[in-house]
PDB file of N, CA, C and O in Angstrom:
ATOM      1  N   MET A  19     104.929  82.998  91.752  1.00  0.00           N
ATOM      2  CA  MET A  19     105.030  83.015  93.276  1.00  0.00           C
ATOM      3  C   MET A  19     103.941  82.136  93.097  1.00  0.00           C
ATOM      4  O   MET A  19     103.299  81.124  93.356  1.00  0.00           O
ATOM      5  N   GLY A  20     105.272  80.934  94.338  1.00  0.00           N
ATOM      6  CA  GLY A  20     104.968  79.744  94.691  1.00  0.00           C
ATOM      7  C   GLY A  20     103.651  79.882  96.216  1.00  0.00           C
ATOM      8  O   GLY A  20     103.779  80.523  96.615  1.00  0.00           O
ATOM      9  N   ARG A  21     103.597  78.247  96.394  1.00  0.00           N
ATOM     10  CA  ARG A  21     102.578  78.776  97.763  1.00  0.00           C
ATOM     11  C   ARG A  21     103.735  77.950  98.589  1.00  0.00           C
ATOM     12  O   ARG A  21     103.889  77.187  98.543  1.00  0.00           O
ATOM     13  N   THR A  22     103.056  78.342  99.515  1.00  0.00           N
ATOM     14  CA  THR A  22     103.618  77.700 101.329  1.00  0.00           C
ATOM     15  C   THR A  22     102.397  77.320 101.888  1.00  0.00           C
ATOM     16  O   THR A  22     101.274  77.627 102.244  1.00  0.00           O
ATOM     17  N   LYS A  23     102.516  75.912 102.463  1.00  0.00           N
ATOM     18  CA  LYS A  23     101.267  75.297 103.306  1.00  0.00           C
ATOM     19  C   LYS A  23     101.914  76.096 104.622  1.00  0.00           C
ATOM     20  O   LYS A  23     102.892  75.688 104.950  1.00  0.00           O
ATOM     21  N   ILE A  24     100.750  75.706 105.274  1.00  0.00           N
ATOM     22  CA  ILE A  24     100.442  76.011 107.161  1.00  0.00           C
ATOM     23  C   ILE A  24      99.813  75.227 108.051  1.00  0.00           C
ATOM     24  O   ILE A  24      99.068  74.672 107.106  1.00  0.00           O
ATOM     25  N   GLU A  25      99.737  74.362 109.016  1.00  0.00           N
ATOM     26  CA  GLU A  25      99.080  73.505 109.777  1.00  0.00           C
ATOM     27  C   GLU A  25      97.764  74.064 110.867  1.00  0.00           C
ATOM     28  O   GLU A  25      98.108  75.138 111.538  1.00  0.00           O
ATOM     29  N   LEU A  26      96.925  74.028 110.441  1.00  0.00           N
ATOM     30  CA  LEU A  26      95.759  74.917 111.479  1.00  0.00           C
ATOM     31  C   LEU A  26      95.267  73.236 112.164  1.00  0.00           C
ATOM     32  O   LEU A  26      95.490  72.577 111.518  1.00  0.00           O
ATOM     33  N   ASP A  27      94.890  74.038 113.397  1.00  0.00           N
ATOM     34  CA  ASP A  27      94.168  73.160 114.503  1.00  0.00           C
ATOM     35  C   ASP A  27      92.951  72.965 113.565  1.00  0.00           C
ATOM     36  O   ASP A  27      91.980  73.376 112.814  1.00  0.00           O
ATOM     37  N   LYS A  28      92.430  71.511 113.816  1.00  0.00           N
ATOM     38  CA  LYS A  28      90.859  71.612 112.371  1.00  0.00           C
ATOM     39  C   LYS A  28      89.877  71.542 113.155  1.00  0.00           C
ATOM     40  O   LYS A  28      89.060  72.447 112.103  1.00  0.00           O
ATOM     41  N   ALA A  29      89.665  72.742 114.229  1.00  0.00           N
ATOM     42  CA  ALA A  29      88.488  72.543 114.896  1.00  0.00           C
ATOM     43  C   ALA A  29      88.346  74.733 114.203  1.00  0.00           C
ATOM     44  O   ALA A  29      87.703  75.126 114.284  1.00  0.00           O
ATOM     45  N   LEU A  30      89.787  75.507 114.536  1.00  0.00           N
ATOM     46  CA  LEU A  30      90.035  76.744 113.965  1.00  0.00           C
ATOM     47  C   LEU A  30      89.900  76.621 112.668  1.00  0.00           C
ATOM     48  O   LEU A  30      89.366  77.252 111.869  1.00  0.00           O
ATOM     49  N   TRP A  31      89.939  75.550 111.392  1.00  0.00           N
ATOM     50  CA  TRP A  31      89.879  75.278 110.078  1.00  0.00           C
ATOM     51  C   TRP A  31      88.444  75.416 110.068  1.00  0.00           C
ATOM     52  O   TRP A  31      88.189  75.775 109.097  1.00  0.00           O
ATOM     53  N   ALA A  32      88.068  75.094 110.835  1.00  0.00           N
ATOM     54  CA  ALA A  32      86.481  74.537 110.675  1.00  0.00           C
ATOM     55  C   ALA A  32      85.740  75.737 110.780  1.00  0.00           C
ATOM     56  O   ALA A  32      84.691  75.948 109.777  1.00  0.00           O
ATOM     57  N   GLN A  33      86.111  76.919 111.324  1.00  0.00           N
ATOM     58  CA  GLN A  33      85.743  78.528 111.938  1.00  0.00           C
ATOM     59  C   GLN A  33      86.480  78.948 110.706  1.00  0.00           C
ATOM     60  O   GLN A  33      85.228  79.897 110.205  1.00  0.00           O
ATOM     61  N   VAL A  34      87.870  78.841 109.969  1.00  0.00           N
ATOM     62  CA  VAL A  34      88.465  79.688 109.129  1.00  0.00           C
ATOM     63  C   VAL A  34      86.963  79.132 107.578  1.00  0.00           C
ATOM     64  O   VAL A  34      86.786  80.309 107.013  1.00  0.00           O
ATOM     65  N   GLN A  35      86.540  78.071 107.205  1.00  0.00           N
ATOM     66  CA  GLN A  35      86.071  78.150 106.423  1.00  0.00           C
ATOM     67  C   GLN A  35      84.338  78.416 106.852  1.00  0.00           C
ATOM     68  O   GLN A  35      84.167  78.819 105.283  1.00  0.00           O
ATOM     69  N   GLU A  36      83.985  77.892 107.247  1.00  0.00           N
ATOM     70  CA  GLU A  36      82.895  78.625 108.341  1.00  0.00           C
ATOM     71  C   GLU A  36      82.435  80.051 107.908  1.00  0.00           C
ATOM     72  O   GLU A  36      81.423  80.743 106.962  1.00  0.00           O
ATOM     73  N   HIS A  37      83.720  80.536 108.046  1.00  0.00           N
ATOM     74  CA  HIS A  37      83.267  82.619 108.375  1.00  0.00           C
ATOM     75  C   HIS A  37      84.040  82.677 106.834  1.00  0.00           C
ATOM     76  O   HIS A  37      83.243  83.649 106.729  1.00  0.00           O
ATOM     77  N   ALA A  38      84.717  82.136 106.288  1.00  0.00           N
ATOM     78  CA  ALA A  38      85.093  82.699 104.894  1.00  0.00           C
ATOM     79  C   ALA A  38      83.747  82.798 103.998  1.00  0.00           C
ATOM     80  O   ALA A  38      83.246  83.549 102.904  1.00  0.00           O
ATOM     81  N   ALA A  39      83.197  81.564 103.996  1.00  0.00           N
ATOM     82  CA  ALA A  39      81.976  81.509 103.467  1.00  0.00           C
ATOM     83  C   ALA A  39      80.876  81.957 103.695  1.00  0.00           C
ATOM     84  O   ALA A  39      79.867  82.555 102.662  1.00  0.00           O
ATOM     85  N   SER A  40      80.611  82.734 105.015  1.00  0.00           N
ATOM     86  CA  SER A  40      79.823  82.889 105.085  1.00  0.00           C
ATOM     87  C   SER A  40      79.711  84.311 104.315  1.00  0.00           C
ATOM     88  O   SER A  40      79.358  85.650 104.872  1.00  0.00           O
ATOM     89  N   VAL A  41      80.770  85.034 104.618  1.00  0.00           N
ATOM     90  CA  VAL A  41      81.151  86.516 104.309  1.00  0.00           C
ATOM     91  C   VAL A  41      81.500  86.833 103.151  1.00  0.00           C
ATOM     92  O   VAL A  41      81.505  87.356 102.087  1.00  0.00           O
ATOM     93  N   GLY A  42      81.470  85.487 101.784  1.00  0.00           N
ATOM     94  CA  GLY A  42      82.039  85.554 100.181  1.00  0.00           C
ATOM     95  C   GLY A  42      82.704  85.166 100.044  1.00  0.00           C
ATOM     96  O   GLY A  42      83.672  85.895  98.739  1.00  0.00           O
ATOM     97  N   TYR A  43      83.796  85.201 100.036  1.00  0.00           N
ATOM     98  CA  TYR A  43      85.106  84.639 100.176  1.00  0.00           C
ATOM     99  C   TYR A  43      85.021  83.689  99.380  1.00  0.00           C
ATOM    100  O   TYR A  43      84.582  82.844  99.589  1.00  0.00           O
ATOM    101  N   SER A  44      85.623  83.484  98.161  1.00  0.00           N
ATOM    102  CA  SER A  44      85.904  82.386  97.395  1.00  0.00           C
ATOM    103  C   SER A  44      86.362  81.000  97.881  1.00  0.00           C
ATOM    104  O   SER A  44      86.024  79.730  97.755  1.00  0.00           O
ATOM    105  N   SER A  45      87.256  80.914  98.906  1.00  0.00           N
ATOM    106  CA  SER A  45      87.923  80.605  99.803  1.00  0.00           C
ATOM    107  C   SER A  45      88.282  80.870 101.089  1.00  0.00           C
ATOM    108  O   SER A  45      88.555  81.454 100.829  1.00  0.00           O
ATOM    109  N   PRO A  46      88.759  79.260 101.768  1.00  0.00           N
ATOM    110  CA  PRO A  46      89.568  79.816 103.272  1.00  0.00           C
ATOM    111  C   PRO A  46      90.533  80.217 102.971  1.00  0.00           C
ATOM    112  O   PRO A  46      91.364  81.072 103.442  1.00  0.00           O
ATOM    113  N   GLU A  47      91.823  79.781 101.419  1.00  0.00           N
ATOM    114  CA  GLU A  47      92.780  79.917 101.531  1.00  0.00           C
ATOM    115  C   GLU A  47      92.982  81.862 101.234  1.00  0.00           C
ATOM    116  O   GLU A  47      93.264  82.961 101.939  1.00  0.00           O
ATOM    117  N   GLU A  48      91.745  82.128 100.267  1.00  0.00           N
ATOM    118  CA  GLU A  48      90.885  83.913 100.066  1.00  0.00           C
ATOM    119  C   GLU A  48      91.527  84.697 101.297  1.00  0.00           C
ATOM    120  O   GLU A  48      91.728  85.473 101.209  1.00  0.00           O
ATOM    121  N   PHE A  49      90.289  84.023 102.166  1.00  0.00           N
ATOM    122  CA  PHE A  49      90.088  84.907 103.303  1.00  0.00           C
ATOM    123  C   PHE A  49      91.268  85.052 103.972  1.00  0.00           C
ATOM    124  O   PHE A  49      92.408  86.289 104.375  1.00  0.00           O
ATOM    125  N   LEU A  50      92.363  83.835 104.555  1.00  0.00           N
ATOM    126  CA  LEU A  50      93.190  84.400 105.211  1.00  0.00           C
ATOM    127  C   LEU A  50      94.454  85.067 104.550  1.00  0.00           C
ATOM    128  O   LEU A  50      95.082  85.928 105.288  1.00  0.00           O
ATOM    129  N   GLU A  51      94.672  84.079 103.378  1.00  0.00           N
ATOM    130  CA  GLU A  51      95.463  85.678 102.359  1.00  0.00           C
ATOM    131  C   GLU A  51      95.433  87.185 102.530  1.00  0.00           C
ATOM    132  O   GLU A  51      96.293  87.767 103.154  1.00  0.00           O
ATOM    133  N   HIS A  52      94.108  87.445 102.575  1.00  0.00           N
ATOM    134  CA  HIS A  52      93.853  88.141 102.583  1.00  0.00           C
ATOM    135  C   HIS A  52      93.683  89.181 103.977  1.00  0.00           C
ATOM    136  O   HIS A  52      94.056  90.381 104.376  1.00  0.00           O
ATOM    137  N   LEU A  53      93.602  88.634 105.395  1.00  0.00           N
ATOM    138  CA  LEU A  53      93.675  88.847 106.805  1.00  0.00           C
ATOM    139  C   LEU A  53      95.261  89.235 107.133  1.00  0.00           C
ATOM    140  O   LEU A  53      95.475  90.099 107.423  1.00  0.00           O
ATOM    141  N   ILE A  54      95.818  88.321 105.843  1.00  0.00           N
ATOM    142  CA  ILE A  54      97.904  88.711 106.537  1.00  0.00           C
ATOM    143  C   ILE A  54      97.750  90.037 105.674  1.00  0.00           C
ATOM    144  O   ILE A  54      98.813  90.286 105.971  1.00  0.00           O
ATOM    145  N   GLU A  55      97.443  90.095 104.611  1.00  0.00           N
ATOM    146  CA  GLU A  55      98.368  91.072 103.362  1.00  0.00           C
ATOM    147  C   GLU A  55      97.664  92.430 104.648  1.00  0.00           C
ATOM    148  O   GLU A  55      97.535  93.201 104.802  1.00  0.00           O
ATOM    149  N   LYS A  56      96.453  92.012 105.179  1.00  0.00           N
ATOM    150  CA  LYS A  56      95.672  93.843 105.813  1.00  0.00           C
ATOM    151  C   LYS A  56      96.251  94.164 106.379  1.00  0.00           C
ATOM    152  O   LYS A  56      96.841  95.047 107.453  1.00  0.00           O
ATOM    153  N   GLU A  57      97.320  92.839 108.074  1.00  0.00           N
ATOM    154  CA  GLU A  57      97.715  92.546 108.823  1.00  0.00           C
ATOM    155  C   GLU A  57      99.173  93.564 108.631  1.00  0.00           C
ATOM    156  O   GLU A  57      99.650  94.232 108.919  1.00  0.00           O
ATOM    157  N   LEU A  58     100.088  92.929 108.001  1.00  0.00           N
ATOM    158  CA  LEU A  58     101.326  93.056 107.149  1.00  0.00           C
ATOM    159  C   LEU A  58     101.147  94.943 106.907  1.00  0.00           C
ATOM    160  O   LEU A  58     101.656  95.514 106.855  1.00  0.00           O
ATOM    161  N   ALA A  59     100.230  95.304 106.307  1.00  0.00           N
ATOM    162  CA  ALA A  59     100.473  96.566 105.695  1.00  0.00           C
ATOM    163  C   ALA A  59     100.240  97.681 106.674  1.00  0.00           C
ATOM    164  O   ALA A  59     100.368  98.776 106.721  1.00  0.00           O
ATOM    165  N   LYS A  60      99.529  97.073 107.836  1.00  0.00           N
ATOM    166  CA  LYS A  60      99.522  98.251 109.183  1.00  0.00           C
ATOM    167  C   LYS A  60     101.226  98.903 109.485  1.00  0.00           C
ATOM    168  O   LYS A  60     100.646  99.467 110.120  1.00  0.00           O
ATOM    169  N   SER A  61     101.518  97.601 109.238  1.00  0.00           N
ATOM    170  CA  SER A  61     103.328  97.783 109.964  1.00  0.00           C
ATOM    171  C   SER A  61     103.985  97.975 108.374  1.00  0.00           C
ATOM    172  O   SER A  61     105.270  98.161 108.910  1.00  0.00           O
ATOM    173  N   ALA A  62     103.889  97.809 107.400  1.00  0.00           N
ATOM    174  CA  ALA A  62     104.530  98.102 106.299  1.00  0.00           C
ATOM    175  C   ALA A  62     104.775  99.210 106.189  1.00  0.00           C
ATOM    176  O   ALA A  62     106.396  99.899 105.892  1.00  0.00           O
ATOM    177  N   GLU A  63     104.595 100.765 106.397  1.00  0.00           N
ATOM    178  CA  GLU A  63     105.318 101.987 106.140  1.00  0.00           C
ATOM    179  C   GLU A  63     104.739 102.810 107.283  1.00  0.00           C
ATOM    180  O   GLU A  63     104.244 103.196 108.096  1.00  0.00           O
ATOM    181  N   PRO A  64     106.038 102.566 108.767  1.00  0.00           N
ATOM    182  CA  PRO A  64     105.912 103.203 109.669  1.00  0.00           C
ATOM    183  C   PRO A  64     106.012 104.687 109.771  1.00  0.00           C
ATOM    184  O   PRO A  64     106.283 105.270 108.551  1.00  0.00           O
ATOM    185  N   VAL A  65     104.803 105.673 110.592  1.00  0.00           N
ATOM    186  CA  VAL A  65     104.604 107.085 109.834  1.00  0.00           C
ATOM    187  C   VAL A  65     105.264 107.616 110.815  1.00  0.00           C
ATOM    188  O   VAL A  65     105.498 107.659 111.819  1.00  0.00           O
ATOM    189  N   SER A  66     106.459 108.900 110.734  1.00  0.00           N
ATOM    190  CA  SER A  66     107.261 109.422 111.347  1.00  0.00           C
ATOM    191  C   SER A  66     106.600 110.736 112.522  1.00  0.00           C
ATOM    192  O   SER A  66     104.606 110.806 111.769  1.00  0.00           O
ATOM    193  N   ASP A  67     106.814 111.159 113.570  1.00  0.00           N
ATOM    194  CA  ASP A  67     106.146 112.052 113.954  1.00  0.00           C
ATOM    195  C   ASP A  67     106.038 113.353 113.115  1.00  0.00           C
ATOM    196  O   ASP A  67     104.866 114.149 113.118  1.00  0.00           O
ATOM    197  N   GLU A  68     106.662 113.277 112.466  1.00  0.00           N
ATOM    198  CA  GLU A  68     106.909 115.099 111.654  1.00  0.00           C
ATOM    199  C   GLU A  68     105.989 114.295 110.177  1.00  0.00           C
ATOM    200  O   GLU A  68     105.689 115.551 109.855  1.00  0.00           O
ATOM    201  N   ALA A  69     105.889 112.854 109.707  1.00  0.00           N
ATOM    202  CA  ALA A  69     105.166 113.621 108.594  1.00  0.00           C
ATOM    203  C   ALA A  69     103.198 113.329 109.275  1.00  0.00           C
ATOM    204  O   ALA A  69     102.329 113.990 109.279  1.00  0.00           O
ATOM    205  N   ALA A  70     103.302 112.901 110.613  1.00  0.00           N
ATOM    206  CA  ALA A  70     101.680 112.757 111.099  1.00  0.00           C
ATOM    207  C   ALA A  70     101.582 114.647 111.402  1.00  0.00           C
ATOM    208  O   ALA A  70     100.420 114.812 111.375  1.00  0.00           O
ATOM    209  N   ALA A  71     102.806 115.027 112.363  1.00  0.00           N
ATOM    210  CA  ALA A  71     102.110 116.296 112.121  1.00  0.00           C
ATOM    211  C   ALA A  71     101.829 116.966 110.922  1.00  0.00           C
ATOM    212  O   ALA A  71     101.050 118.052 111.186  1.00  0.00           O
ATOM    213  N   ARG A  72     102.215 117.243 109.630  1.00  0.00           N
ATOM    214  CA  ARG A  72     102.392 117.624 108.680  1.00  0.00           C
ATOM    215  C   ARG A  72     100.749 117.558 108.270  1.00  0.00           C
ATOM    216  O   ARG A  72      99.996 117.932 107.933  1.00  0.00           O
ATOM    217  N   LYS A  73     100.852 116.306 108.247  1.00  0.00           N
ATOM    218  CA  LYS A  73      99.646 115.558 107.710  1.00  0.00           C
ATOM    219  C   LYS A  73      97.991 116.396 108.628  1.00  0.00           C
ATOM    220  O   LYS A  73      97.537 116.539 108.168  1.00  0.00           O
ATOM    221  N   ILE A  74      98.167 115.517 109.439  1.00  0.00           N
ATOM    222  CA  ILE A  74      97.516 116.807 110.785  1.00  0.00           C
ATOM    223  C   ILE A  74      96.671 118.159 110.524  1.00  0.00           C
ATOM    224  O   ILE A  74      96.109 119.244 110.696  1.00  0.00           O
ATOM    225  N   ARG A  75      98.834 118.737 110.365  1.00  0.00           N
ATOM    226  CA  ARG A  75      98.126 120.664 110.116  1.00  0.00           C
ATOM    227  C   ARG A  75      98.123 120.388 108.784  1.00  0.00           C
ATOM    228  O   ARG A  75      96.780 121.177 108.407  1.00  0.00           O
ATOM    229  N   GLY A  76      97.411 119.945 107.745  1.00  0.00           N
ATOM    230  CA  GLY A  76      97.454 119.693 106.404  1.00  0.00           C
ATOM    231  C   GLY A  76      95.781 119.831 106.591  1.00  0.00           C
ATOM    232  O   GLY A  76      95.048 120.493 105.736  1.00  0.00           O
ATOM    233  N   ILE A  77      95.314 119.276 107.566  1.00  0.00           N
ATOM    234  CA  ILE A  77      93.586 119.419 107.627  1.00  0.00           C
ATOM    235  C   ILE A  77      93.144 119.503 108.325  1.00  0.00           C
ATOM    236  O   ILE A  77      92.297 120.159 108.423  1.00  0.00           O
ATOM    237  N   GLY A  78      94.489 121.242 108.766  1.00  0.00           N
ATOM    238  CA  GLY A  78      93.665 121.905 109.972  1.00  0.00           C
ATOM    239  C   GLY A  78      93.645 121.295 111.416  1.00  0.00           C
ATOM    240  O   GLY A  78      93.027 122.728 112.023  1.00  0.00           O
ATOM    241  N   TYR A  79      93.972 120.939 111.696  1.00  0.00           N
ATOM    242  CA  TYR A  79      93.662 120.451 113.360  1.00  0.00           C
ATOM    243  C   TYR A  79      94.746 120.780 114.037  1.00  0.00           C
ATOM    244  O   TYR A  79      94.347 121.206 115.578  1.00  0.00           O
ATOM    245  N   ILE A  80      95.833 121.509 113.857  1.00  0.00           N
ATOM    246  CA  ILE A  80      97.280 122.445 113.953  1.00  0.00           C
ATOM    247  C   ILE A  80      97.859 123.317 113.959  1.00  0.00           C
ATOM    248  O   ILE A  80      97.638 123.226 112.569  1.00  0.00           O
ATOM    249  N   ASP A  81      97.660 124.626 114.486  1.00  0.00           N
ATOM    250  CA  ASP A  81      97.611 125.834 113.786  1.00  0.00           C
ATOM    251  C   ASP A  81      98.580 126.059 114.402  1.00  0.00           C
ATOM    252  O   ASP A  81      98.756 126.640 115.567  1.00  0.00           O
ATOM    253  N   PRO A  82     100.182 126.605 114.017  1.00  0.00           N
ATOM    254  CA  PRO A  82     101.648 126.328 114.499  1.00  0.00           C
ATOM    255  C   PRO A  82     101.596 128.493 114.751  1.00  0.00           C
ATOM    256  O   PRO A  82     102.410 128.230 115.812  1.00  0.00           O
ATOM    257  N   GLY A  83     100.839 128.675 114.851  1.00  0.00           N
ATOM    258  CA  GLY A  83     100.458 130.215 114.745  1.00  0.00           C
ATOM    259  C   GLY A  83      99.693 130.363 115.968  1.00  0.00           C
ATOM    260  O   GLY A  83     100.152 131.409 116.931  1.00  0.00           O
ATOM    261  N   LEU A  84      99.228 129.160 117.067  1.00  0.00           N
ATOM    262  CA  LEU A  84      98.562 129.437 117.698  1.00  0.00           C
ATOM    263  C   LEU A  84      99.187 128.959 119.267  1.00  0.00           C
ATOM    264  O   LEU A  84      99.891 127.701 119.331  1.00  0.00           O
ATOM    265  N   ASP A  85      99.708 130.322 119.756  1.00  0.00           N
ATOM    266  CA  ASP A  85      99.901 129.205 121.669  1.00  0.00           C
ATOM    267  C   ASP A  85      99.033 129.358 122.454  1.00  0.00           C
ATOM    268  O   ASP A  85      98.411 129.936 123.095  1.00  0.00           O
ATOM    269  N   ILE A  86      98.691 127.957 122.834  1.00  0.00           N
ATOM    270  CA  ILE A  86      96.937 128.182 123.107  1.00  0.00           C
ATOM    271  C   ILE A  86      98.013 127.114 124.818  1.00  0.00           C
ATOM    272  O   ILE A  86      98.941 126.306 124.622  1.00  0.00           O
TER     273      ILE A  86
END
């Protein structure tokens, strides 16, 4: 996998470096990669209404036999 470079404002980069070090990332780049992967994962697989309803029924929050 190749690498791509992006430019960040110097003040923002300084904050990224400081935060990455304070929370234990081995580098600011590793921290940014983790943030990007986490954000992309949120929208990777949209859940349909039907799938969400099945999941909720499966854990007992909706009982399709009750008319409330």
